[in-house]
PDB file of C-alpha atoms in Angstrom:
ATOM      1  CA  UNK A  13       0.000   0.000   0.000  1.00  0.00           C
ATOM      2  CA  UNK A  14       1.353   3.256  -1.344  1.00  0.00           C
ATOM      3  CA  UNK A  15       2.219   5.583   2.027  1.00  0.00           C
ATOM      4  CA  UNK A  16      -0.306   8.414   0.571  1.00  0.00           C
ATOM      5  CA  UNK A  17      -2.953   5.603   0.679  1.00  0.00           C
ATOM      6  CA  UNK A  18      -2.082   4.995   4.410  1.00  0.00           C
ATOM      7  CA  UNK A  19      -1.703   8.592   5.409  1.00  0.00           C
ATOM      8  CA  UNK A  20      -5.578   8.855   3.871  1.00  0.00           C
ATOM      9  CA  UNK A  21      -6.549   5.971   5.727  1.00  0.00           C
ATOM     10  CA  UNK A  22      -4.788   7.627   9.215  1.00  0.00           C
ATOM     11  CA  UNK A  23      -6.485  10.987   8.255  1.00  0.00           C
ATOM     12  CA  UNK A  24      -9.533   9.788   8.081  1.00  0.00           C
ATOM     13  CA  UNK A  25      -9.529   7.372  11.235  1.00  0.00           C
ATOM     14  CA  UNK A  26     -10.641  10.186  13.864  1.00  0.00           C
ATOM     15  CA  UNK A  27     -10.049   9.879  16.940  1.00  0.00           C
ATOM     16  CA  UNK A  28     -12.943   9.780  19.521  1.00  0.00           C
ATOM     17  CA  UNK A  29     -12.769  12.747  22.113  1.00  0.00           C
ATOM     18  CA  UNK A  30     -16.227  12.365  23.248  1.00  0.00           C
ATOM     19  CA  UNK A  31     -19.502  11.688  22.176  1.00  0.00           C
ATOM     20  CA  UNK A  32     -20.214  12.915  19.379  1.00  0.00           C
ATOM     21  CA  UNK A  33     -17.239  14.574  19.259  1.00  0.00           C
ATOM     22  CA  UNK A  34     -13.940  13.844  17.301  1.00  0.00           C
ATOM     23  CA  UNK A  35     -10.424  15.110  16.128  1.00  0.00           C
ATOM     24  CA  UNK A  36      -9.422  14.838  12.869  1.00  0.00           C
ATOM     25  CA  UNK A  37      -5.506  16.109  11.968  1.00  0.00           C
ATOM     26  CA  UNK A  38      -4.052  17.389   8.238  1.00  0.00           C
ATOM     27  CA  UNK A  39      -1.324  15.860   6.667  1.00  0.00           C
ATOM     28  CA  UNK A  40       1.634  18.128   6.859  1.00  0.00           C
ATOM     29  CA  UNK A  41       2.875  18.825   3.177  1.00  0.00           C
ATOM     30  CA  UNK A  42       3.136  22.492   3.232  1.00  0.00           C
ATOM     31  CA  UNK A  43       0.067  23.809   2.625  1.00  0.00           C
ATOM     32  CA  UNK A  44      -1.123  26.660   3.533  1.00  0.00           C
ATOM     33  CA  UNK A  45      -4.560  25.967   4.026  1.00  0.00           C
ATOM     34  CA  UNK A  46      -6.852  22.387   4.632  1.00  0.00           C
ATOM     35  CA  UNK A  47      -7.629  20.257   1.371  1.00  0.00           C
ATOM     36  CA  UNK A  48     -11.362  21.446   1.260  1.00  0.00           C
ATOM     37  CA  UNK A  49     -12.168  17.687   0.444  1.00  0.00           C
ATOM     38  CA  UNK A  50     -10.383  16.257   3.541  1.00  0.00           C
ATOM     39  CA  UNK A  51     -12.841  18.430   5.629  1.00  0.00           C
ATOM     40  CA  UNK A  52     -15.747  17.398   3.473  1.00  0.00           C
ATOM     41  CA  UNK A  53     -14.509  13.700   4.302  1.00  0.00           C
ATOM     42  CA  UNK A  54     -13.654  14.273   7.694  1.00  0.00           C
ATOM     43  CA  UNK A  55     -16.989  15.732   8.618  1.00  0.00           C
ATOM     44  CA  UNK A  56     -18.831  12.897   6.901  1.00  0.00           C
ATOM     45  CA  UNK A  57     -16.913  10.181   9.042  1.00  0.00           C
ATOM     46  CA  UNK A  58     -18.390  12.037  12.111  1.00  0.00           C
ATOM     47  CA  UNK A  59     -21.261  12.220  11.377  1.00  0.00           C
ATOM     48  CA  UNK A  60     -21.183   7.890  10.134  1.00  0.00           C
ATOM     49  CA  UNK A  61     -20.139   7.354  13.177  1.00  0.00           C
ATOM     50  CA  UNK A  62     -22.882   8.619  15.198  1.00  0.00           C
ATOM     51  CA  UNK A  63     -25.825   6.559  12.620  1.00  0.00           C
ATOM     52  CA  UNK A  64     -26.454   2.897  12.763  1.00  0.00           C
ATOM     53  CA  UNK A  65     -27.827   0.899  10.140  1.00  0.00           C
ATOM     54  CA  UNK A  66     -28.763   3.638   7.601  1.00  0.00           C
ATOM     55  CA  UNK A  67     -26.192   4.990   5.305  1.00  0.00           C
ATOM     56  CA  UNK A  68     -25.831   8.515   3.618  1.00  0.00           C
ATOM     57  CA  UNK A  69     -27.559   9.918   0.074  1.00  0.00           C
ATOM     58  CA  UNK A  70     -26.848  13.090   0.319  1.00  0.00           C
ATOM     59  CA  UNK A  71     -24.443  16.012   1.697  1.00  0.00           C
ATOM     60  CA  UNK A  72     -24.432  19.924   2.258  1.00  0.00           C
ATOM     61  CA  UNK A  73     -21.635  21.755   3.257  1.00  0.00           C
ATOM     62  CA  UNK A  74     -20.454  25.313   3.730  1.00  0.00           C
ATOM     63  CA  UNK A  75     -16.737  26.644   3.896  1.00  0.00           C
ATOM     64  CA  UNK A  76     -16.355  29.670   6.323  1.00  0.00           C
ATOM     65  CA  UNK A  77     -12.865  29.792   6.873  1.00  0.00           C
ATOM     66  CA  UNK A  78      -9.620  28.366   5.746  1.00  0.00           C
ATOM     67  CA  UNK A  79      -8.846  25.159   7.725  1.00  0.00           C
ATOM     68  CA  UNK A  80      -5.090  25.439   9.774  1.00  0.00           C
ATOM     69  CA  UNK A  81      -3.318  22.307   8.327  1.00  0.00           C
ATOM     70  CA  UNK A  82      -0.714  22.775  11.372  1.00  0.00           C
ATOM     71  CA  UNK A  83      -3.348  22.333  14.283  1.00  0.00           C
ATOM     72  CA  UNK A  84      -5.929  19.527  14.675  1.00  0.00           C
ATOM     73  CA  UNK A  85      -9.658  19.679  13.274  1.00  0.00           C
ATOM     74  CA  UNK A  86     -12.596  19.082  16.443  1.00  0.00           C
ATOM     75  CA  UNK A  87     -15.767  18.128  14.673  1.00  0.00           C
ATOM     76  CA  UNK A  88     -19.300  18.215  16.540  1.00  0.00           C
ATOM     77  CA  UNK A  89     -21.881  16.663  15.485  1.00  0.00           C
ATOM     78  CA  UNK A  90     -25.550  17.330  16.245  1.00  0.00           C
ATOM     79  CA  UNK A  91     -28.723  14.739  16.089  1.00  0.00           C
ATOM     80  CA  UNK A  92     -31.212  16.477  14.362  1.00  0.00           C
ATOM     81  CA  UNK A  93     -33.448  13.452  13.133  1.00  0.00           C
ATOM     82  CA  UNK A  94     -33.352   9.863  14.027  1.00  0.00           C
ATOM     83  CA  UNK A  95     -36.361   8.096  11.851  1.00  0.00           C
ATOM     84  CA  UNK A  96     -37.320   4.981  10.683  1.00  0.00           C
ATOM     85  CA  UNK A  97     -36.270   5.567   7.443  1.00  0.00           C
ATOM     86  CA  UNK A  98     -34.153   8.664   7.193  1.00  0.00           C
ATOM     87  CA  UNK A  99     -31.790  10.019   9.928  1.00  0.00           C
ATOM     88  CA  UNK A 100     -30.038  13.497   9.445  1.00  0.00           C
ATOM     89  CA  UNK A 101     -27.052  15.258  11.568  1.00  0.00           C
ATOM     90  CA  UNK A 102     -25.217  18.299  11.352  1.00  0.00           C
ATOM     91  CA  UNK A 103     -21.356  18.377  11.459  1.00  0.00           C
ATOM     92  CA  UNK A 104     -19.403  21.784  12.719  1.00  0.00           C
ATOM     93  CA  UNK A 105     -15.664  21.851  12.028  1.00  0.00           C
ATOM     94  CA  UNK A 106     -14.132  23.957  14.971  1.00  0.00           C
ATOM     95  CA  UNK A 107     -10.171  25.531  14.828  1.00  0.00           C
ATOM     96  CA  UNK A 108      -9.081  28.119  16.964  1.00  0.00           C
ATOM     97  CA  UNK A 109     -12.452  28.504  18.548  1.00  0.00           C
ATOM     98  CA  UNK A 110     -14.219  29.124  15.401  1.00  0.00           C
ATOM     99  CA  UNK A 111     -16.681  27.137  13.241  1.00  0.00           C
ATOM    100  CA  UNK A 112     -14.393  26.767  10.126  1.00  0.00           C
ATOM    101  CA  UNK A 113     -16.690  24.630   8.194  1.00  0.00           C
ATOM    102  CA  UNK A 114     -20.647  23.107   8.774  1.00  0.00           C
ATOM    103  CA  UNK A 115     -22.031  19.761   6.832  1.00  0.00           C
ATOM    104  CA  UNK A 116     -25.589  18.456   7.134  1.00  0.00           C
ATOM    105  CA  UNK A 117     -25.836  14.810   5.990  1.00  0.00           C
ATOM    106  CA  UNK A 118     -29.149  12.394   5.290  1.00  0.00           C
ATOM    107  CA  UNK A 119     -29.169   8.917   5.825  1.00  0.00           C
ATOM    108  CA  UNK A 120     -31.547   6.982   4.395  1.00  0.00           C
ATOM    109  CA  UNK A 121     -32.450   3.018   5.132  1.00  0.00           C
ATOM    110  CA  UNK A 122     -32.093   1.437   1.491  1.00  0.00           C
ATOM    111  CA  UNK A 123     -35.297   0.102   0.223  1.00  0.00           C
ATOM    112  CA  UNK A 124     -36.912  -1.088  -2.844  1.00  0.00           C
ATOM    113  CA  UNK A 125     -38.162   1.946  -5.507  1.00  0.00           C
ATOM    114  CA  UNK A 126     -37.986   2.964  -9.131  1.00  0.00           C
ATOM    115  CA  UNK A 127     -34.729   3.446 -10.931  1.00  0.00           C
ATOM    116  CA  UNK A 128     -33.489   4.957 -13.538  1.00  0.00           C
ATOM    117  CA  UNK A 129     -30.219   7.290 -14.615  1.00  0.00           C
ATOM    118  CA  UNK A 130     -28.507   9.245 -17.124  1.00  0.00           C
ATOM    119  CA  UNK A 131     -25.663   7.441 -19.558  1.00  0.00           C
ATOM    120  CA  UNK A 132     -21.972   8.345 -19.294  1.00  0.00           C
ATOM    121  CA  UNK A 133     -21.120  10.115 -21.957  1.00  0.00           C
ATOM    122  CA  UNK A 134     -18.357   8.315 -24.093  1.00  0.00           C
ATOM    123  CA  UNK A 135     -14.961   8.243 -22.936  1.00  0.00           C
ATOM    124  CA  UNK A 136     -11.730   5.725 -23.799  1.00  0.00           C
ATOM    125  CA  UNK A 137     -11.335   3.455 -20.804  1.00  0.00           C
ATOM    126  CA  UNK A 138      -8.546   4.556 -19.023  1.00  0.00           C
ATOM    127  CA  UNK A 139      -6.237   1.511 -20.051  1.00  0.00           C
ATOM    128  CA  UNK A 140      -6.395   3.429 -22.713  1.00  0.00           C
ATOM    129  CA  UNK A 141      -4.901   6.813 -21.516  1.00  0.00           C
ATOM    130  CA  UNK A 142      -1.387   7.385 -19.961  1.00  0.00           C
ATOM    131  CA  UNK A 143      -0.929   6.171 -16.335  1.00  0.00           C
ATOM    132  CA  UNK A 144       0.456   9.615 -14.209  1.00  0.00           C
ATOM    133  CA  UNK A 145       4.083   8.894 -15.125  1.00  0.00           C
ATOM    134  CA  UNK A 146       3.678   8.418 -18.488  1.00  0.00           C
ATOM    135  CA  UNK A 147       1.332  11.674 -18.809  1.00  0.00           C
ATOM    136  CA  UNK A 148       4.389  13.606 -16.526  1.00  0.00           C
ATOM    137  CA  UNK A 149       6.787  12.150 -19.487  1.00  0.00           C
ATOM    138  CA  UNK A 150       4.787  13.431 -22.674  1.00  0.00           C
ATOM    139  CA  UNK A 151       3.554  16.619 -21.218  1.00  0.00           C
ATOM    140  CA  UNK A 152       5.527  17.577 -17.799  1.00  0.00           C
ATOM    141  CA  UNK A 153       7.726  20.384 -20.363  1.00  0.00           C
ATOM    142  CA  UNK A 154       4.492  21.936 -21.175  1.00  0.00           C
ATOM    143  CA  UNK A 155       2.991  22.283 -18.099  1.00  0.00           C
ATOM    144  CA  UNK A 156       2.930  25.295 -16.634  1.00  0.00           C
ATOM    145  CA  UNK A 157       5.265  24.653 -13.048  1.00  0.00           C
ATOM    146  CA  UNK A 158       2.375  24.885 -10.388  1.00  0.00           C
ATOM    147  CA  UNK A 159       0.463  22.358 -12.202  1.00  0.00           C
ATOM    148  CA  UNK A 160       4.083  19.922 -13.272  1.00  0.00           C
ATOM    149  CA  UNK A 161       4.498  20.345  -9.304  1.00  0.00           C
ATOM    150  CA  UNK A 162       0.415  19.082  -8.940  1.00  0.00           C
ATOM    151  CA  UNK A 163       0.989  15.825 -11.027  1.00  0.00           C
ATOM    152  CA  UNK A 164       4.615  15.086  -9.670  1.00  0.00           C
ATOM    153  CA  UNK A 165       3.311  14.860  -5.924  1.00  0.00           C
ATOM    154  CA  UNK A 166       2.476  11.827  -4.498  1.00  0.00           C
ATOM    155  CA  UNK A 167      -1.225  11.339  -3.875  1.00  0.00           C
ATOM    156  CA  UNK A 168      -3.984   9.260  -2.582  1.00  0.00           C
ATOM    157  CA  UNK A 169      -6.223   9.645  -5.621  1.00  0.00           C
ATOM    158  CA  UNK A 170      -4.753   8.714  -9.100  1.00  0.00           C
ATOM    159  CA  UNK A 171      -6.109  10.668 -12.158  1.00  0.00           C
ATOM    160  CA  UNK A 172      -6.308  10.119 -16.240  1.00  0.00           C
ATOM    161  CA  UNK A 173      -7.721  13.243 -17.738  1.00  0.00           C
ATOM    162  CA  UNK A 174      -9.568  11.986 -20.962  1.00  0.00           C
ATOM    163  CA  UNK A 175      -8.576  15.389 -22.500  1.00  0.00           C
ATOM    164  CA  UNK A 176      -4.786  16.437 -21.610  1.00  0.00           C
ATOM    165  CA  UNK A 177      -4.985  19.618 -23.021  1.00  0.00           C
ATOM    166  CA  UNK A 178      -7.127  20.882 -20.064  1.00  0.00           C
ATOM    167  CA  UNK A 179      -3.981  20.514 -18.093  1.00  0.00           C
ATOM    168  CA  UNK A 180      -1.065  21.278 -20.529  1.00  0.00           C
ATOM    169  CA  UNK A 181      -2.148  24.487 -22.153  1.00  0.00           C
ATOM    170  CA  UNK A 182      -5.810  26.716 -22.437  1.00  0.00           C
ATOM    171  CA  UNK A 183      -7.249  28.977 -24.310  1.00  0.00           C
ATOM    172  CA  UNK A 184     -10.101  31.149 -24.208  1.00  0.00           C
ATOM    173  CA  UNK A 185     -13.632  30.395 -25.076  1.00  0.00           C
ATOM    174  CA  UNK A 186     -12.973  26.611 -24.722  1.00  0.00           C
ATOM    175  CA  UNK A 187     -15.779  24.421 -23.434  1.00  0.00           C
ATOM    176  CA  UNK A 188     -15.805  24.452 -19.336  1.00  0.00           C
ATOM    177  CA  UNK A 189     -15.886  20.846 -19.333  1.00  0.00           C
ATOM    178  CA  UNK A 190     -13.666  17.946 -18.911  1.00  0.00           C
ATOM    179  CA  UNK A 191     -13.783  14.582 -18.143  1.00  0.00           C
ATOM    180  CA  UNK A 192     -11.446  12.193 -15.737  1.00  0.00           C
ATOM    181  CA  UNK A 193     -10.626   8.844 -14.635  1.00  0.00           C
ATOM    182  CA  UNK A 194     -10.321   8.897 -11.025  1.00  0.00           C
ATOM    183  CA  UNK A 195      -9.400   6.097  -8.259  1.00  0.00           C
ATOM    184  CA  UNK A 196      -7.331   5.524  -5.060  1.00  0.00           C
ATOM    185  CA  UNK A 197      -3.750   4.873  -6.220  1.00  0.00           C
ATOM    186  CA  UNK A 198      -4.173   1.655  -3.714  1.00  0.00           C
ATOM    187  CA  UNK A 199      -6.908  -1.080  -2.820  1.00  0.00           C
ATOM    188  CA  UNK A 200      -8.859   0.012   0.008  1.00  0.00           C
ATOM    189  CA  UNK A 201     -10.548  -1.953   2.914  1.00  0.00           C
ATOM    190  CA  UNK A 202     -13.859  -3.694   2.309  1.00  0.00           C
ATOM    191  CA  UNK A 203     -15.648  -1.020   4.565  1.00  0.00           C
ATOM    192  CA  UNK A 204     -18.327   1.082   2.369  1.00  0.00           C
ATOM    193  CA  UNK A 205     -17.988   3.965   5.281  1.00  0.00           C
ATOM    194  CA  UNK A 206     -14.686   4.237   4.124  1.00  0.00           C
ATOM    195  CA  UNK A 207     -15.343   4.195   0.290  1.00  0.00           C
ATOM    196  CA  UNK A 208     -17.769   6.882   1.160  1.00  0.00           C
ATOM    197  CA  UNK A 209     -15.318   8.898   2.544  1.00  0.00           C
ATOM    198  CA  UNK A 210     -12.631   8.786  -0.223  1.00  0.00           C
ATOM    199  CA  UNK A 211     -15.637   9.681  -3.089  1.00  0.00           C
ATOM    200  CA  UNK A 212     -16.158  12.615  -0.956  1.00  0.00           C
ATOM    201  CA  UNK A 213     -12.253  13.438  -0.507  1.00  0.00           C
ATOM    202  CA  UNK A 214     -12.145  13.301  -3.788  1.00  0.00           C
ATOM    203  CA  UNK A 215     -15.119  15.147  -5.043  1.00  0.00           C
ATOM    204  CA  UNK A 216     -13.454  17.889  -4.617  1.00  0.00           C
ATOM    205  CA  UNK A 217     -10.774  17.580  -6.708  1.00  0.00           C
ATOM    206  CA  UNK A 218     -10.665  19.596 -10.492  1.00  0.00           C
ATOM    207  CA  UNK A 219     -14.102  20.790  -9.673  1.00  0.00           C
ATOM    208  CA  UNK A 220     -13.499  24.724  -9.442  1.00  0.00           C
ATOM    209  CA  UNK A 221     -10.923  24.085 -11.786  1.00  0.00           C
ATOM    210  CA  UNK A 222     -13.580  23.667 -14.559  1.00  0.00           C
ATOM    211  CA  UNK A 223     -15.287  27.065 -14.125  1.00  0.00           C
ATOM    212  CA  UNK A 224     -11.739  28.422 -14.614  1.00  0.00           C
ATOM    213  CA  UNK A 225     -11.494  26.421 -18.058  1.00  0.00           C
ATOM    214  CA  UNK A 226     -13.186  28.830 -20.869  1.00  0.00           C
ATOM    215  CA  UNK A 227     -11.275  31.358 -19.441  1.00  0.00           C
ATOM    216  CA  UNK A 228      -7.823  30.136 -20.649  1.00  0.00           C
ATOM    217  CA  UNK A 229      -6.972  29.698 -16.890  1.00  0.00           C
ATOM    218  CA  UNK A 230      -6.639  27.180 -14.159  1.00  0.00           C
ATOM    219  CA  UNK A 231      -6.954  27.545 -10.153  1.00  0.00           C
ATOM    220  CA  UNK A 232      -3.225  27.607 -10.113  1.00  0.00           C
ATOM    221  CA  UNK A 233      -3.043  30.695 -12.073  1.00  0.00           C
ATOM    222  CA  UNK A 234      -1.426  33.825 -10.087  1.00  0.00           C
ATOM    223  CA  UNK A 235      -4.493  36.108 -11.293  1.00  0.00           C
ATOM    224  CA  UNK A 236      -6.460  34.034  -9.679  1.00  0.00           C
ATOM    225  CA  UNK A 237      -7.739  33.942  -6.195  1.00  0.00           C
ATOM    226  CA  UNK A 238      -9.959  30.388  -5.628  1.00  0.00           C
ATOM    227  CA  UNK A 239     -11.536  28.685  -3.027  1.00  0.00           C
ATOM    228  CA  UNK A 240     -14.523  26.444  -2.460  1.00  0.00           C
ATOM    229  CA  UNK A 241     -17.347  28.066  -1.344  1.00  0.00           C
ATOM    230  CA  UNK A 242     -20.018  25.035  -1.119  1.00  0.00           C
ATOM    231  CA  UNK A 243     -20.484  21.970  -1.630  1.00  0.00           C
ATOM    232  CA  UNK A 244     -23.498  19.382  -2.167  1.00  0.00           C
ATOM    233  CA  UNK A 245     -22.936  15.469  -2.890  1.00  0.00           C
ATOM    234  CA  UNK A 246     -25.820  13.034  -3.634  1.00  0.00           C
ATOM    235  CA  UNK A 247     -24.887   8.764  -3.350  1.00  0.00           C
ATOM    236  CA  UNK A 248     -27.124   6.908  -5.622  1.00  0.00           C
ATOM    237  CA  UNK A 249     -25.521   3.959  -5.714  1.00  0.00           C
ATOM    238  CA  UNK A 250     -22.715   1.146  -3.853  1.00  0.00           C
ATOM    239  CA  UNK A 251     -19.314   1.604  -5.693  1.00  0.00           C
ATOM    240  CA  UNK A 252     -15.940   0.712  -4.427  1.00  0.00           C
ATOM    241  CA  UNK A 253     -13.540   4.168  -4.026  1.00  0.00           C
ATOM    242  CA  UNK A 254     -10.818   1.851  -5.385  1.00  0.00           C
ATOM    243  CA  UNK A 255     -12.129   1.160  -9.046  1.00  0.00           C
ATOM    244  CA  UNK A 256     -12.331   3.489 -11.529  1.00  0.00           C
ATOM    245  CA  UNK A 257     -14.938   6.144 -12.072  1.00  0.00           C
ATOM    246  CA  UNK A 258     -15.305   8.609 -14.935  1.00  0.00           C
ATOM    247  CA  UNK A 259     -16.100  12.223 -12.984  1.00  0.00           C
ATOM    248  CA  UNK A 260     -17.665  14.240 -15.812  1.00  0.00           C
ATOM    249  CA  UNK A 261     -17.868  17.670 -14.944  1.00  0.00           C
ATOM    250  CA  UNK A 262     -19.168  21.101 -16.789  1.00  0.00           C
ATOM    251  CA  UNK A 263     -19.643  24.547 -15.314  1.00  0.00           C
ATOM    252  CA  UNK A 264     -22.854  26.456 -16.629  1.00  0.00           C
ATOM    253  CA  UNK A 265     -22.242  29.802 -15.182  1.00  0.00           C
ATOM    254  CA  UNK A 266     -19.628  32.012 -13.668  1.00  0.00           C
ATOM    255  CA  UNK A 267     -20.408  35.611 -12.950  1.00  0.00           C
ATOM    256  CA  UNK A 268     -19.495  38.150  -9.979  1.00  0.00           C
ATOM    257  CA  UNK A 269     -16.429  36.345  -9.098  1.00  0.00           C
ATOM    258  CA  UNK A 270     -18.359  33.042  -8.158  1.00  0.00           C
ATOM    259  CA  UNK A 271     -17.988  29.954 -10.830  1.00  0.00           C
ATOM    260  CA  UNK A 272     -20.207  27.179 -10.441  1.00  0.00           C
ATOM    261  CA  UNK A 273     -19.802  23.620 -11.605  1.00  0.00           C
ATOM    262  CA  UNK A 274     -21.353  19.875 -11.632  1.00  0.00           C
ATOM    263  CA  UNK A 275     -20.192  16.196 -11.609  1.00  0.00           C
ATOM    264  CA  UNK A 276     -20.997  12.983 -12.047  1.00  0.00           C
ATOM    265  CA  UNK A 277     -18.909  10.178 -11.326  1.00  0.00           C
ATOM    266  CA  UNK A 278     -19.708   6.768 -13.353  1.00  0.00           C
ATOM    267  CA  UNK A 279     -18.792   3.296 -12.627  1.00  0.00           C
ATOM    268  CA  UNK A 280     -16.728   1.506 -15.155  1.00  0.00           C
ATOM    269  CA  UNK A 281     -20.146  -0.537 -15.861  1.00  0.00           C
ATOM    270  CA  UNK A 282     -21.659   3.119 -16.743  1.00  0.00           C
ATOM    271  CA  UNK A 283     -23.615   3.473 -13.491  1.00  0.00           C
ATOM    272  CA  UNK A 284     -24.172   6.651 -12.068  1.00  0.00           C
ATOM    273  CA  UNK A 285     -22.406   6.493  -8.561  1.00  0.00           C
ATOM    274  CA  UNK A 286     -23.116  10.752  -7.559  1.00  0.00           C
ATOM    275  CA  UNK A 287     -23.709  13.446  -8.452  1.00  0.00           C
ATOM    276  CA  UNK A 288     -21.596  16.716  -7.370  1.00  0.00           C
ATOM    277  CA  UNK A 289     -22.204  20.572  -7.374  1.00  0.00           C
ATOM    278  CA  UNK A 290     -19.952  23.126  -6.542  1.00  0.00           C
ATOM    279  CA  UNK A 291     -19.525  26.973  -6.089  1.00  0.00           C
ATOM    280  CA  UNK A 292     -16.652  28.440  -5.456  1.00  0.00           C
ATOM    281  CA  UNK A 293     -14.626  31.892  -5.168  1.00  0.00           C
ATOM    282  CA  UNK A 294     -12.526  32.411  -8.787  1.00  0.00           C
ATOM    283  CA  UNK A 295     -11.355  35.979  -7.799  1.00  0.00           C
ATOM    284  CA  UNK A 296      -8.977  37.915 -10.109  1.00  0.00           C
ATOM    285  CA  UNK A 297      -6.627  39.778  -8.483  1.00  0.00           C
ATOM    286  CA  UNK A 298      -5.947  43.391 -10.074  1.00  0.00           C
ATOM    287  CA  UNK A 299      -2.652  43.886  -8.531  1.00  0.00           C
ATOM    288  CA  UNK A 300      -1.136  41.403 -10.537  1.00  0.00           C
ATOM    289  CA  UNK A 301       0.037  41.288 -14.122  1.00  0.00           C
ATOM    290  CA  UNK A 302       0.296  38.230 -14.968  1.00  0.00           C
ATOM    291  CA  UNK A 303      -1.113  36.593 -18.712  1.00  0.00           C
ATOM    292  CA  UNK A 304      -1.955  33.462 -19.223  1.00  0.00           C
ATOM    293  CA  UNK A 305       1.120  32.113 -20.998  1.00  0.00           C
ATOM    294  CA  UNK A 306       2.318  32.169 -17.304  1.00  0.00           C
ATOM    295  CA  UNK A 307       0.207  29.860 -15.744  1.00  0.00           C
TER     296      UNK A 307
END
């Protein structure tokens, strides 16, 4: 098992201060702020761990303030319904006193219904594409560095964008949409909690990136000033975290600084797993001069 696999695993084994109450820590990798999907993931193991039998559909969360990667994460979480077929609680991320972050989950009891859902759209399969190494080796000399630093660090979550030029070079007026190959770069336990929590971890990966996309730049851009604002995440159906998923994303609308964008993440049998939605802060800061060839 790859170390950033059992760092994840570490992370997202909190520790029990209480009831309903736990501590969650950050990995320390030099960042200046919390991975916005390591809250998100966080938060949703709390709030697991206070629900038996019923499991979670859906997700709501909030980002106040920028999480403290060098001090632990306290998480609270509040009953607020405890039915016979749906069960809901509220998650508060505290740091220095402060709500940094709030999540309200639903938990459902599974049970017998209509079905249907939307087709993937097509992609290769991601045999098909170049494994991380191999995409560092054709494109890493025209990456811009921030992003060549991105691909080159080790991480829990392996990616193979279906469309490399959304990562090697943009240009305006291209479609805000991409699509991606995502799975843990190492077999997980059999646990569904914990498959749950590393779809959510990495729900939140590329996401604002998208809204950034028609605008020939990328959240690594020094014009640009992002952060997650929201976040919503709806489970339709069992999937193991460790296989692959196509995450199709687009982003409809960005206006007044705000760009908001969707996902869906498909099994490899074309199943629709979830669905994501996103807004988020894609400031452009007027004191620098920066165009995008430098990016």
């Amino acid at each position: 098992m790859s170390k950033a696999i059992t760092d994840l695993l570490a992370i997202l084994d909190l520790e029990k201060i209480e009831e309903d109450l736990f501590r969650g820590r950050s990995p320390q990798v030099g960042w200046q702020r919390v991975f916005g999907g390591l809250v998100i993931a966080q938060a949703l193991v709390a709030a697991q761990r206070t629900v038996e039998n019923s499991v979670p559909h859906s997700l709501h969360a909030y980002f106040l303030l920028g999480g403290d990667p060098s001090v632990p994460i306290v998480y609270q979480v509040e009953h607020l319904r405890d039915g016979r077929s749906f069960a809901t609680r509220r998650v508060h991320a505290i740091q220095h006193g402060k709500v940094i972050f709030f999540l309200a989950a639903s938990f459902h009891n599974a049970e017998p219904g209509l079905d249907h859902a939307s087709p993937p759209p097509p992609a290769p399969a991601p045999e098909e594409l170049p494994d991380e190494s191999e995409f560092l080796e054709r494109h890493g000399a025209s990456m811009p560095e921030p992003v060549r630093r991105y691909f080159e660090r080790e991480r829990p979550i392996e990616m193979r964008p279906v469309d490399a030029g959304r990562h090697v070079s943009r240009g305006l007026d291209a479609d805000p949409a991409q699509k991606i190959w995502v799975r843990t770069s190492a077999a997980l336990p059999d646990d569904p909690a914990i498959h749950r929590a590393a779809l959510a971890y990495l729900s939140d990966m590329t996401l604002l990136d998208t809204s950034l996309i028609a605008h020939g730049r990328s959240v690594f851009h020094p014009e640009i000033q992002a952060a997650s604002l929201d976040h919503a995440l709806w489970l339709h159906r069992p999937f193991r975290a460790d296989e692959w998923m196509l995450y199709v994303q687009d982003s409809p609308n960005a206006s007044g600084s705000l760009g908001f964008s969707r996902g869906a993440l498909y099994s490899r049998s074309g199943e629709l797993i979830a669905s994501v939605a996103q807004e988020g802060l894609i400031r452009l800061r007027r004191n620098r001069e920066a165009g995008p060839e430098s990016w």
